[in-house]
Short mmCIF file of C-alpha atoms in Angstrom, two decimals:
data_model
loop_
_atom_site.label_atom_id
_atom_site.label_comp_id
_atom_site.label_asym_id
_atom_site.label_seq_id
_atom_site.Cartn_x
_atom_site.Cartn_y
_atom_site.Cartn_z
CA MET A 1231 -11.33 -9.35 27.47
CA ASN A 1232 -11.62 -8.93 23.73
CA GLY A 1233 -11.98 -11.50 20.96
CA PRO A 1234 -8.34 -11.83 19.86
CA GLU A 1235 -7.25 -12.41 23.47
CA ILE A 1236 -9.81 -15.20 23.80
CA GLU A 1237 -8.39 -16.78 20.64
CA ILE A 1238 -4.90 -16.67 22.17
CA GLN A 1239 -6.02 -18.47 25.31
CA GLN A 1240 -7.95 -21.09 23.40
CA ARG A 1241 -5.48 -21.87 20.67
CA VAL A 1242 -1.98 -21.07 21.94
CA ASN A 1243 -1.53 -22.81 25.26
CA PRO A 1244 1.44 -24.27 27.14
CA VAL A 1245 1.08 -27.69 25.45
CA GLN A 1246 0.58 -26.40 21.91
CA ASN A 1247 3.87 -24.85 20.90
CA GLU A 1248 4.23 -26.55 17.52
CA PHE A 1249 2.52 -25.92 14.19
CA ASP A 1250 3.21 -27.10 10.68
CA VAL A 1251 3.45 -23.53 9.38
CA VAL A 1252 4.12 -20.30 11.28
CA ILE A 1253 3.39 -17.12 9.34
CA VAL A 1254 4.86 -13.80 10.47
CA GLY A 1255 2.41 -11.09 9.45
CA GLY A 1256 -1.35 -10.80 9.05
CA GLY A 1257 -1.60 -8.72 5.88
CA GLY A 1258 -2.67 -9.89 2.45
CA SER A 1259 0.24 -12.21 1.68
CA GLY A 1260 0.35 -13.83 5.11
CA LEU A 1261 -3.39 -14.45 5.29
CA ALA A 1262 -3.40 -15.82 1.73
CA ALA A 1263 -0.62 -18.23 2.72
CA ALA A 1264 -2.51 -19.30 5.82
CA ALA A 1265 -5.80 -19.82 3.99
CA ARG A 1266 -4.14 -21.89 1.26
CA SER A 1267 -2.04 -24.01 3.66
CA LEU A 1268 -5.15 -24.84 5.65
CA GLU A 1269 -6.90 -26.07 2.51
CA PHE A 1270 -4.34 -28.91 2.43
CA GLY A 1271 -4.77 -29.76 6.09
CA ALA A 1272 -1.73 -28.04 7.57
CA ARG A 1273 -1.80 -26.72 11.13
CA VAL A 1274 -1.21 -22.99 10.74
CA LEU A 1275 -0.43 -20.10 13.08
CA VAL A 1276 -0.53 -16.45 11.98
CA LEU A 1277 1.30 -13.99 14.24
CA GLU A 1278 0.43 -10.32 13.70
CA LYS A 1279 2.32 -7.54 15.47
CA GLN A 1280 -0.58 -5.06 15.37
CA PRO A 1281 -3.91 -5.29 17.22
CA GLN A 1282 -5.74 -5.99 13.96
CA LEU A 1283 -5.23 -7.70 10.62
CA GLY A 1284 -4.83 -6.05 7.22
CA GLY A 1285 -1.42 -4.45 6.89
CA THR A 1286 -0.85 -2.27 3.86
CA THR A 1287 -3.14 -4.48 1.78
CA GLY A 1288 -6.07 -3.44 3.94
CA MET A 1289 -5.49 0.21 3.01
CA ALA A 1290 -5.52 -0.26 -0.75
CA ILE A 1291 -8.13 0.21 -3.44
CA GLY A 1292 -7.51 -3.45 -4.19
CA SER A 1293 -6.59 -3.69 -7.87
CA PHE A 1294 -5.30 -7.10 -8.96
CA THR A 1295 -3.39 -6.95 -12.23
CA GLY A 1296 -3.11 -10.24 -14.08
CA ASN A 1297 -3.15 -11.85 -17.50
CA GLY A 1298 -4.88 -14.75 -19.21
CA THR A 1299 -7.80 -14.53 -16.80
CA SER A 1300 -11.30 -15.84 -17.37
CA MET A 1301 -12.59 -12.27 -17.02
CA GLN A 1302 -10.31 -11.19 -19.86
CA ARG A 1303 -11.50 -14.05 -22.03
CA ALA A 1304 -15.13 -13.21 -21.28
CA ALA A 1305 -14.40 -9.68 -22.51
CA GLY A 1306 -12.80 -11.02 -25.69
CA ILE A 1307 -9.26 -10.12 -24.61
CA GLU A 1308 -6.37 -12.38 -25.56
CA ASP A 1309 -3.38 -12.07 -23.26
CA ASN A 1310 -0.38 -14.03 -22.01
CA PRO A 1311 2.43 -13.78 -19.42
CA ASP A 1312 5.14 -12.96 -21.96
CA ASN A 1313 3.34 -9.87 -23.20
CA HIS A 1314 2.55 -8.88 -19.62
CA GLU A 1315 6.19 -9.19 -18.59
CA THR A 1316 7.21 -6.93 -21.47
CA ASP A 1317 4.59 -4.32 -20.59
CA ALA A 1318 5.36 -4.48 -16.86
CA GLY A 1319 8.85 -3.32 -17.71
CA LEU A 1320 7.56 -0.04 -19.16
CA PHE A 1321 6.28 1.50 -15.90
CA ALA A 1322 9.50 2.21 -14.02
CA ALA A 1323 12.33 4.45 -15.18
CA PRO A 1324 14.90 2.53 -17.25
CA GLU A 1325 17.58 2.74 -14.56
CA ILE A 1326 15.20 1.15 -12.04
CA GLU A 1327 13.82 -1.44 -14.45
CA ALA A 1328 17.41 -2.50 -15.16
CA GLN A 1329 17.55 -3.91 -11.62
CA ASN A 1330 14.49 -6.13 -12.10
CA ASP A 1331 14.71 -9.92 -11.97
CA SER A 1332 12.81 -10.62 -15.19
CA GLU A 1333 12.82 -14.39 -14.76
CA LEU A 1334 11.15 -14.20 -11.36
CA ARG A 1335 8.66 -11.57 -12.48
CA ARG A 1336 7.75 -13.64 -15.54
CA PHE A 1337 7.23 -16.65 -13.27
CA PHE A 1338 4.94 -14.60 -11.02
CA LEU A 1339 2.91 -13.17 -13.91
CA GLY A 1340 2.39 -16.67 -15.22
CA GLN A 1341 0.61 -17.55 -11.97
CA THR A 1342 -1.79 -14.59 -11.74
CA ALA A 1343 -4.73 -16.14 -13.60
CA GLU A 1344 -4.83 -19.12 -11.27
CA THR A 1345 -4.63 -16.84 -8.24
CA LEU A 1346 -7.55 -14.75 -9.46
CA GLU A 1347 -9.69 -17.85 -9.96
CA TRP A 1348 -8.80 -19.02 -6.45
CA LEU A 1349 -9.88 -15.66 -5.05
CA ARG A 1350 -13.16 -15.80 -6.95
CA ASP A 1351 -13.74 -19.31 -5.65
CA LEU A 1352 -13.45 -17.86 -2.14
CA GLY A 1353 -16.47 -15.69 -2.97
CA LEU A 1354 -14.65 -12.47 -3.85
CA HIS A 1355 -16.07 -10.35 -6.66
CA PHE A 1356 -14.15 -8.24 -9.17
CA HIS A 1357 -15.07 -5.79 -11.91
CA GLY A 1358 -13.06 -5.23 -15.03
CA PRO A 1359 -10.64 -5.88 -16.51
CA ASN A 1360 -9.78 -2.19 -16.84
CA PRO A 1361 -7.05 -0.61 -18.97
CA GLU A 1362 -3.90 0.97 -17.65
CA PRO A 1363 -1.41 2.09 -20.31
CA PRO A 1364 1.28 1.14 -21.16
CA ASN A 1365 -0.35 -2.27 -20.69
CA ARG A 1366 -1.36 -3.21 -24.23
CA VAL A 1367 -4.65 -4.76 -23.08
CA PRO A 1368 -6.87 -4.30 -19.99
CA ARG A 1369 -5.41 -6.29 -17.08
CA MET A 1370 -6.58 -4.50 -13.94
CA HIS A 1371 -9.23 -6.48 -12.00
CA ASN A 1372 -10.73 -4.41 -9.20
CA ILE A 1373 -12.00 -6.02 -6.00
CA VAL A 1374 -15.49 -5.08 -4.78
CA PRO A 1375 -15.71 -2.95 -2.70
CA ASN A 1376 -12.00 -2.59 -1.74
CA ALA A 1377 -8.99 -4.52 -0.52
CA LYS A 1378 -10.44 -5.15 2.94
CA ALA A 1379 -12.62 -7.74 1.25
CA TYR A 1380 -9.45 -9.82 0.74
CA ILE A 1381 -8.68 -9.62 4.44
CA ALA A 1382 -12.24 -10.51 5.43
CA ALA A 1383 -12.43 -13.49 3.05
CA PHE A 1384 -9.08 -14.91 4.15
CA GLN A 1385 -9.93 -14.40 7.79
CA ALA A 1386 -13.21 -16.23 7.37
CA GLN A 1387 -11.45 -19.15 5.66
CA ILE A 1388 -8.78 -19.38 8.35
CA LEU A 1389 -11.34 -19.47 11.14
CA LYS A 1390 -13.53 -21.92 9.25
CA ARG A 1391 -10.61 -24.34 8.86
CA GLN A 1392 -9.48 -24.01 12.48
CA GLY A 1393 -6.38 -21.96 11.80
CA THR A 1394 -4.99 -19.80 14.59
CA ILE A 1395 -4.62 -16.02 14.40
CA VAL A 1396 -2.89 -14.15 17.20
CA CYS A 1397 -2.72 -10.35 17.11
CA ASP A 1398 -0.54 -8.15 19.35
CA ALA A 1399 2.13 -10.82 18.90
CA PRO A 1400 5.39 -9.44 17.45
CA VAL A 1401 8.00 -11.96 16.35
CA VAL A 1402 11.36 -10.90 17.79
CA GLU A 1403 13.60 -13.74 16.67
CA LEU A 1404 13.84 -16.67 14.28
CA VAL A 1405 14.98 -19.96 15.81
CA ARG A 1406 17.68 -21.74 13.84
CA GLU A 1407 19.00 -25.20 14.63
CA ALA A 1408 21.69 -27.00 12.64
CA GLY A 1409 21.35 -24.44 9.83
CA ARG A 1410 17.57 -24.76 9.55
CA VAL A 1411 14.94 -22.25 10.67
CA THR A 1412 12.75 -24.29 12.99
CA GLY A 1413 10.50 -21.71 14.61
CA VAL A 1414 10.07 -18.25 16.06
CA VAL A 1415 10.21 -16.39 19.33
CA ALA A 1416 7.13 -14.20 19.75
CA GLU A 1417 5.88 -11.88 22.48
CA ILE A 1418 2.36 -13.01 23.40
CA GLN A 1419 0.49 -11.37 26.25
CA GLY A 1420 3.71 -9.82 27.46
CA LYS A 1421 5.68 -13.07 27.57
CA ARG A 1422 8.19 -14.49 25.13
CA ARG A 1423 7.15 -17.80 23.62
CA THR A 1424 9.14 -20.15 21.40
CA ILE A 1425 6.90 -21.75 18.80
CA GLN A 1426 8.11 -24.51 16.52
CA ALA A 1427 7.31 -24.65 12.80
CA ARG A 1428 7.58 -28.23 11.55
CA ARG A 1429 7.40 -27.40 7.85
CA GLY A 1430 8.50 -23.78 7.67
CA VAL A 1431 8.39 -20.17 8.82
CA VAL A 1432 6.94 -17.70 6.31
CA LEU A 1433 7.96 -14.03 6.50
CA ALA A 1434 5.02 -11.87 5.41
CA ALA A 1435 5.55 -8.80 7.55
CA GLY A 1436 5.23 -6.06 4.93
CA ASP A 1437 7.58 -3.36 3.69
CA TYR A 1438 9.91 -0.83 5.36
CA ALA A 1439 8.35 2.42 4.11
CA ASN A 1440 8.22 3.80 7.66
CA ALA A 1441 11.61 2.56 8.84
CA PRO A 1442 13.93 5.61 8.78
CA GLU A 1443 16.98 3.59 9.81
CA ILE A 1444 16.55 1.18 6.91
CA ILE A 1445 15.66 3.99 4.47
CA GLY A 1446 18.69 6.01 5.55
CA ARG A 1447 20.99 3.02 5.35
CA PHE A 1448 20.04 1.99 1.83
CA LYS A 1449 18.53 5.07 0.15
CA GLY A 1450 20.35 7.93 1.84
CA ASN A 1451 20.08 10.00 5.00
CA ARG A 1452 18.30 12.89 3.27
CA PHE A 1453 15.21 10.65 3.00
CA ARG A 1454 15.11 9.63 6.66
CA SER A 1455 12.60 12.31 7.62
CA ILE A 1456 9.98 11.07 5.13
CA GLU A 1457 7.24 8.87 6.58
CA GLY A 1458 5.64 5.73 5.19
CA VAL A 1459 1.99 5.84 4.14
CA ASN A 1460 1.55 2.88 6.47
CA PRO A 1461 3.08 4.04 9.77
CA LYS A 1462 3.30 0.41 10.88
CA ALA A 1463 5.49 -0.73 7.97
CA CYS A 1464 8.76 -0.95 9.87
CA GLY A 1465 10.69 -3.61 7.98
CA ASP A 1466 10.50 -6.20 10.75
CA GLY A 1467 10.55 -9.14 8.37
CA HIS A 1468 13.51 -7.76 6.44
CA LEU A 1469 15.53 -7.39 9.63
CA LEU A 1470 14.60 -10.87 10.86
CA ALA A 1471 15.70 -12.32 7.52
CA GLU A 1472 18.94 -10.35 7.45
CA ARG A 1473 19.88 -11.47 10.96
CA THR A 1474 19.37 -15.05 9.80
CA GLY A 1475 21.77 -14.60 6.90
CA ALA A 1476 19.33 -13.88 4.07
CA GLN A 1477 20.36 -11.73 1.13
CA LEU A 1478 18.49 -8.44 0.59
CA LEU A 1479 18.01 -7.02 -2.92
CA ASN A 1480 17.04 -3.58 -4.33
CA MET A 1481 16.66 -2.03 -0.89
CA GLU A 1482 17.25 1.46 -2.27
CA ILE A 1483 14.23 1.28 -4.62
CA THR A 1484 11.07 2.86 -3.22
CA TYR A 1485 7.74 3.96 -4.65
CA GLY A 1486 7.86 7.59 -3.67
CA PRO A 1487 8.35 9.79 -1.87
CA GLU A 1488 5.14 11.34 -3.09
CA LEU A 1489 2.66 13.89 -1.82
CA ARG A 1490 -0.48 12.59 -0.07
CA PHE A 1491 -3.10 14.06 2.19
CA VAL A 1492 -3.00 13.02 5.82
CA PRO A 1493 -5.48 10.27 6.77
CA PRO A 1494 -8.82 11.24 8.30
CA PRO A 1495 -9.33 11.41 12.07
CA GLY A 1496 -9.57 8.10 13.84
CA ASP A 1497 -7.71 4.88 13.11
CA PRO A 1498 -7.58 4.37 9.33
CA PHE A 1499 -6.45 0.78 9.93
CA GLU A 1500 -9.53 -0.21 11.88
CA GLN A 1501 -10.55 -3.67 10.72
CA LEU A 1502 -13.70 -3.51 8.59
CA LEU A 1503 -15.04 -6.79 9.93
CA PRO A 1504 -15.10 -8.68 13.25
CA THR A 1505 -11.87 -10.59 13.97
CA SER A 1506 -13.32 -13.93 14.97
CA GLY A 1507 -16.37 -16.13 15.22
CA PHE A 1508 -19.59 -16.41 13.26
CA LEU A 1509 -19.82 -12.70 12.41
CA ALA A 1510 -16.40 -12.80 10.74
CA GLN A 1511 -17.49 -15.67 8.50
CA LEU A 1512 -20.86 -14.10 7.71
CA MET A 1513 -19.51 -10.63 6.93
CA GLY A 1514 -16.73 -12.05 4.80
CA ARG A 1515 -19.39 -13.44 2.49
CA LEU A 1516 -21.64 -10.39 2.53
CA VAL A 1517 -19.05 -7.72 1.63
CA PRO A 1518 -19.16 -8.37 -2.15
CA TYR A 1519 -22.95 -7.96 -2.17
CA LEU A 1520 -23.19 -4.48 -0.68
CA PRO A 1521 -25.45 -2.07 -2.62
CA GLN A 1522 -23.69 -0.28 -5.47
CA PHE A 1523 -24.28 3.19 -3.99
CA LEU A 1524 -22.54 2.07 -0.78
CA ILE A 1525 -19.70 0.52 -2.76
CA ASN A 1526 -19.23 3.74 -4.73
CA TRP A 1527 -19.28 5.81 -1.55
CA ARG A 1528 -16.73 3.54 0.12
CA ILE A 1529 -14.41 3.61 -2.89
CA LYS A 1530 -14.63 7.38 -3.06
CA ARG A 1531 -13.87 7.65 0.65
CA LEU A 1532 -10.85 5.39 0.26
CA LEU A 1533 -9.74 7.32 -2.81
CA LEU A 1534 -9.78 10.59 -0.90
CA THR A 1535 -7.92 8.98 1.98
CA TRP A 1536 -5.00 7.25 0.28
CA GLN A 1537 -4.50 8.49 -3.28
CA HIS A 1538 -2.08 11.28 -4.04
CA PRO A 1539 -2.98 14.68 -5.52
CA GLU A 1540 -2.01 14.92 -9.16
CA ASN A 1541 1.22 16.74 -10.07
CA ALA A 1542 -0.78 18.48 -12.81
CA LEU A 1543 -2.15 20.79 -10.11
CA PHE A 1544 1.24 22.46 -9.90
CA ASP A 1545 1.70 22.47 -13.67
CA ASP A 1546 -1.56 24.45 -13.82
CA GLY A 1547 -0.47 27.04 -11.26
CA ALA A 1548 -1.16 25.74 -7.74
CA ILE A 1549 1.44 26.44 -5.06
CA LEU A 1550 2.50 24.86 -1.78
CA VAL A 1551 2.63 26.78 1.49
CA ASN A 1552 3.68 25.66 4.96
CA ALA A 1553 1.92 26.19 8.29
CA ALA A 1554 3.27 29.75 8.36
CA GLY A 1555 1.66 30.54 4.99
CA GLN A 1556 4.97 30.68 3.10
CA ARG A 1557 6.30 28.92 0.03
CA PHE A 1558 9.45 26.87 0.59
CA CYS A 1559 10.28 24.93 -2.61
CA ASN A 1560 9.87 24.53 -6.34
CA GLU A 1561 6.62 22.59 -6.43
CA ARG A 1562 7.46 20.89 -9.72
CA VAL A 1563 10.76 19.25 -8.76
CA SER A 1564 10.77 15.87 -7.01
CA PRO A 1565 12.05 14.37 -4.75
CA GLU A 1566 13.41 17.72 -3.56
CA ARG A 1567 9.81 18.90 -3.09
CA GLU A 1568 8.98 15.97 -0.83
CA ILE A 1569 12.19 16.31 1.16
CA ALA A 1570 11.43 20.01 1.68
CA ILE A 1571 7.90 19.19 2.89
CA SER A 1572 9.29 16.71 5.41
CA GLU A 1573 11.43 19.51 6.85
CA GLN A 1574 8.50 21.85 7.50
CA GLU A 1575 6.59 22.20 10.76
CA ASN A 1576 4.69 18.94 11.39
CA LYS A 1577 6.21 17.68 8.11
CA ALA A 1578 3.15 19.12 6.37
CA ALA A 1579 2.13 21.58 3.66
CA TYR A 1580 -1.01 22.97 1.98
CA ILE A 1581 -1.96 23.26 -1.69
CA LEU A 1582 -3.41 26.67 -2.61
CA LEU A 1583 -5.82 26.95 -5.56
CA ASP A 1584 -7.29 30.19 -6.81
CA GLU A 1585 -10.68 30.58 -8.51
CA ARG A 1586 -9.39 29.60 -11.95
CA ILE A 1587 -7.62 26.43 -10.77
CA ALA A 1588 -10.46 25.37 -8.47
CA ALA A 1589 -12.94 25.67 -11.33
CA CYS A 1590 -10.64 23.70 -13.63
CA TYR A 1591 -10.33 20.85 -11.12
CA SER A 1592 -14.06 20.56 -10.62
CA GLU A 1593 -14.77 18.42 -13.68
CA TRP A 1594 -13.26 15.91 -16.08
CA PRO A 1595 -10.53 15.65 -17.26
CA HIS A 1596 -8.94 17.62 -14.41
CA PHE A 1597 -9.18 15.72 -11.12
CA ILE A 1598 -7.41 16.10 -7.78
CA SER A 1599 -6.83 12.37 -7.35
CA THR A 1600 -7.83 9.12 -9.02
CA ALA A 1601 -8.08 5.39 -8.76
CA PRO A 1602 -7.75 4.77 -12.51
CA LYS A 1603 -10.97 3.67 -14.20
CA ILE A 1604 -12.66 3.30 -10.81
CA ALA A 1605 -13.26 6.77 -9.39
CA TYR A 1606 -12.12 10.37 -9.77
CA ALA A 1607 -12.15 13.01 -7.05
CA TYR A 1608 -12.65 16.72 -7.74
CA VAL A 1609 -12.61 19.85 -5.59
CA GLU A 1610 -16.22 19.43 -4.47
CA ASP A 1611 -15.59 15.81 -3.47
CA TYR A 1612 -12.87 16.91 -1.10
CA LEU A 1613 -14.96 19.74 0.33
CA LYS A 1614 -17.85 17.34 0.95
CA LEU A 1615 -16.08 14.15 2.02
CA ARG A 1616 -12.79 15.37 3.48
CA PRO A 1617 -13.46 18.69 5.26
CA ASP A 1618 -10.49 17.89 7.48
CA VAL A 1619 -8.14 18.45 4.51
CA SER A 1620 -10.07 21.01 2.46
CA ALA A 1621 -11.49 24.49 2.86
CA ALA A 1622 -13.01 27.06 0.51
CA ALA A 1623 -13.47 30.80 1.04
CA GLY A 1624 -14.16 34.01 -0.81
CA SER A 1625 -10.93 35.67 0.30
CA LEU A 1626 -7.42 34.85 1.47
CA GLU A 1627 -8.26 36.34 4.85
CA GLU A 1628 -11.16 33.98 5.40
CA LEU A 1629 -9.16 31.03 4.07
CA ALA A 1630 -6.25 31.71 6.42
CA LYS A 1631 -8.63 31.60 9.39
CA HIS A 1632 -9.81 28.11 8.44
CA ARG A 1633 -6.34 26.63 8.96
CA GLN A 1634 -4.84 29.25 11.29
CA LEU A 1635 -2.29 30.33 8.68
CA ASN A 1636 -0.42 33.62 9.07
CA LEU A 1637 -2.46 35.98 6.87
CA THR A 1638 0.36 38.47 6.27
CA HIS A 1639 2.70 35.72 5.16
CA LEU A 1640 0.04 34.18 2.93
CA GLN A 1641 -0.74 37.51 1.26
CA ASP A 1642 2.97 38.20 0.76
CA THR A 1643 3.45 34.73 -0.69
CA VAL A 1644 0.68 35.22 -3.25
CA ALA A 1645 1.98 38.68 -4.13
CA GLN A 1646 5.49 37.34 -4.65
CA PHE A 1647 4.25 34.47 -6.82
CA ASN A 1648 2.11 36.86 -8.86
CA ALA A 1649 5.09 39.14 -9.46
CA TYR A 1650 6.91 36.13 -10.92
CA ALA A 1651 3.88 34.88 -12.92
CA SER A 1652 3.36 38.33 -14.46
CA GLY A 1653 7.01 38.51 -15.53
CA GLN A 1654 8.15 41.17 -13.07
CA GLN A 1655 10.77 38.97 -11.38
CA SER A 1656 12.13 35.44 -11.36
CA ASP A 1657 10.80 32.90 -8.91
CA PRO A 1658 13.02 32.64 -5.81
CA PHE A 1659 12.67 28.83 -5.87
CA GLY A 1660 13.54 28.42 -9.54
CA ARG A 1661 10.06 27.71 -10.85
CA THR A 1662 9.44 28.69 -14.49
CA GLY A 1663 6.64 28.70 -17.05
CA ASP A 1664 3.77 30.22 -15.03
CA THR A 1665 1.88 33.07 -16.69
CA GLU A 1666 -1.36 33.18 -14.67
CA PRO A 1667 -1.29 35.17 -11.38
CA LEU A 1668 -3.34 33.76 -8.49
CA ALA A 1669 -6.59 35.73 -8.19
CA GLY A 1670 -10.37 35.63 -7.93
CA ASN A 1671 -13.24 35.48 -5.48
CA ARG A 1672 -12.92 31.82 -4.55
CA TRP A 1673 -9.92 30.20 -2.93
CA VAL A 1674 -9.40 26.56 -1.97
CA LEU A 1675 -6.83 25.17 0.43
CA LEU A 1676 -6.11 21.43 0.37
CA GLY A 1677 -4.15 19.92 3.22
CA PRO A 1678 -2.37 19.22 5.38
CA ALA A 1679 -0.48 16.97 3.01
CA LYS A 1680 2.73 15.13 3.72
CA ALA A 1681 5.49 13.40 1.80
CA TYR A 1682 5.18 9.63 2.06
CA PHE A 1683 6.84 6.49 0.83
CA THR A 1684 4.00 4.36 -0.56
CA THR A 1685 5.80 1.05 -0.66
CA THR A 1686 9.28 -0.36 -1.07
CA GLU A 1687 10.70 -2.71 -3.69
CA GLY A 1688 13.56 -4.13 -1.64
CA GLY A 1689 13.21 -7.61 -0.24
CA VAL A 1690 14.69 -10.98 0.52
CA ALA A 1691 16.26 -12.89 -2.34
CA ILE A 1692 14.07 -15.91 -3.11
CA ASN A 1693 13.77 -18.73 -5.60
CA GLN A 1694 10.59 -19.85 -7.37
CA GLY A 1695 9.83 -22.05 -4.38
CA LEU A 1696 9.60 -18.87 -2.25
CA GLN A 1697 12.60 -20.03 -0.18
CA ALA A 1698 14.79 -17.30 1.28
CA LEU A 1699 18.32 -17.31 -0.14
CA ASP A 1700 21.55 -16.51 1.63
CA GLU A 1701 24.41 -14.36 0.33
CA HIS A 1702 25.65 -17.29 -1.78
CA GLY A 1703 22.25 -17.81 -3.39
CA ASP A 1704 21.57 -21.01 -1.46
CA PRO A 1705 18.20 -21.66 0.22
CA ILE A 1706 17.97 -21.22 3.98
CA PRO A 1707 16.14 -24.40 5.01
CA GLY A 1708 12.81 -23.77 6.67
CA LEU A 1709 12.58 -20.06 5.79
CA TYR A 1710 10.25 -18.57 3.19
CA ALA A 1711 9.53 -14.95 2.22
CA ILE A 1712 6.50 -13.59 0.40
CA GLY A 1713 4.81 -10.30 -0.44
CA CYS A 1714 6.97 -7.26 0.27
CA ASN A 1715 9.30 -9.39 2.40
CA GLY A 1716 10.03 -11.64 -0.56
CA MET A 1717 10.27 -9.33 -3.54
CA GLY A 1718 13.27 -11.27 -4.79
CA GLY A 1719 14.61 -8.41 -6.91
CA GLN A 1720 11.39 -7.75 -8.80
CA VAL A 1721 10.28 -4.26 -9.82
CA LEU A 1722 6.47 -4.14 -9.65
CA TRP A 1723 5.46 -0.62 -10.58
CA GLY A 1724 2.00 0.04 -11.93
CA HIS A 1725 -1.37 -0.41 -10.25
CA GLY A 1726 -2.26 -3.84 -8.96
CA LEU A 1727 1.04 -5.69 -9.25
CA HIS A 1728 2.00 -5.52 -5.58
CA ILE A 1729 -1.32 -6.96 -4.46
CA ALA A 1730 -1.18 -9.57 -7.20
CA TRP A 1731 2.30 -10.59 -6.02
CA ALA A 1732 1.28 -10.59 -2.35
CA LEU A 1733 -1.69 -12.86 -2.96
CA THR A 1734 0.03 -15.04 -5.57
CA SER A 1735 3.16 -15.60 -3.47
CA GLY A 1736 0.91 -16.34 -0.48
CA ARG A 1737 -1.10 -18.86 -2.47
CA LEU A 1738 2.01 -20.56 -3.83
CA VAL A 1739 3.84 -20.88 -0.53
CA GLY A 1740 0.61 -22.13 1.03
CA GLU A 1741 0.46 -24.89 -1.55
CA ILE A 1742 4.12 -25.81 -1.09
CA LEU A 1743 3.95 -26.02 2.70
CA GLY A 1744 0.39 -27.32 2.82
CA LYS A 1745 1.26 -30.32 0.66
CA SER A 1746 4.61 -31.13 2.25
CA ASN A 1747 5.25 -33.21 5.32
CA ASN A 1748 9.02 -33.05 5.16
CA GLN A 1749 10.02 -29.49 4.26
#
């Protein structure tokens, strides 16, 4: 019997079916809400559908973008929420930004400094702030070593304060009595259990990036074949809220689809730290003090796992081929490129670089992928750290053998592209502007890569008290939504805003429910 199962037996028994706060989801926002509620003495239960904690937060680099922070002041940077709100509106395309709830986003940005100080008080360490244009000043605070440190710190706090975490416990229904959400029905150890929430139920179950039915319904059926970067982001919280009468906003807005390399072998969601007991508390405190060389290695590994290859590769002459060694799209046109990739065998493609392009992307300022101002990955980094998605050879024949590509097709593909690049014919996929044929004595193949949705902007309508709102804009008593469940109509493009919202909304709802005895 493993640790989480022991926790279930000890803390969720036939006579303990009521808590002050029940949180649906064990990612960043849910754990932040639990940790903060417990600080005020609330009895808290976290129900996580997966076998381990973390969610999409646990996959991230961990940037926290905020304003008016003590770290900014220490660096001589003056900043405020109004300027941040203006700059935050410059990341998304105008037609997407037009759908943003500016009042709610301004409210959120006004809370980020206090959230960052709370996180630092928990023992988390950050470096920065780092710049990210079009932000007028540096606002990006980067967690050391990565976002799993958030999960470890929250987990340690929850266990320290006698909170209850139950994994492998999907919530299948919200209980509503006399118009108020009073609890949940969860499947625990194969049995359905009704658990009461005296103060409130908090939806913190993540986004719907890997929910084709929801994507097709709101964004369009042509996107249904595209996967989410987190395969476990299935929109459970959104559907629970909708069935309870909550209003959903901006469900058609997604970050992506974009091209990313497949994750490395093994479970990329494996929890970094133990899930319970003394080791969880100890490791949660030790993570920020790891040696710098180990931190750098871990960040680079994460960078090569989750960050997308730069579109500049294709501007500089790289091409995409499928498992048969053939081109199938105009590599410079999105989202048609990503849709075409999702229609290939195994929904995958490979990026082909010749000697000239590989040399170019071996040093600054030309990088394959980046976590801005943290780390940059070049060709040699991929060959060394991600041999599962990279190969180099002195000829196309040798390269084709590495990935079992059809050599004849690959040679024909390069010949056809070169005929276009040398001006002998037009490109059959409508690509223009290339003048350098693919050639040389060194070839690099990167992939498989797939088209992914990174995250989604749609969520439950909320007020500044994090209460879920119905179709008339009225609060649904007893129901709260945070993180990607409770986006409330905000558009949070740019590095570090989603994590900042997840942790800020979690902190705020934790304070509201932790302090209240009559919600």
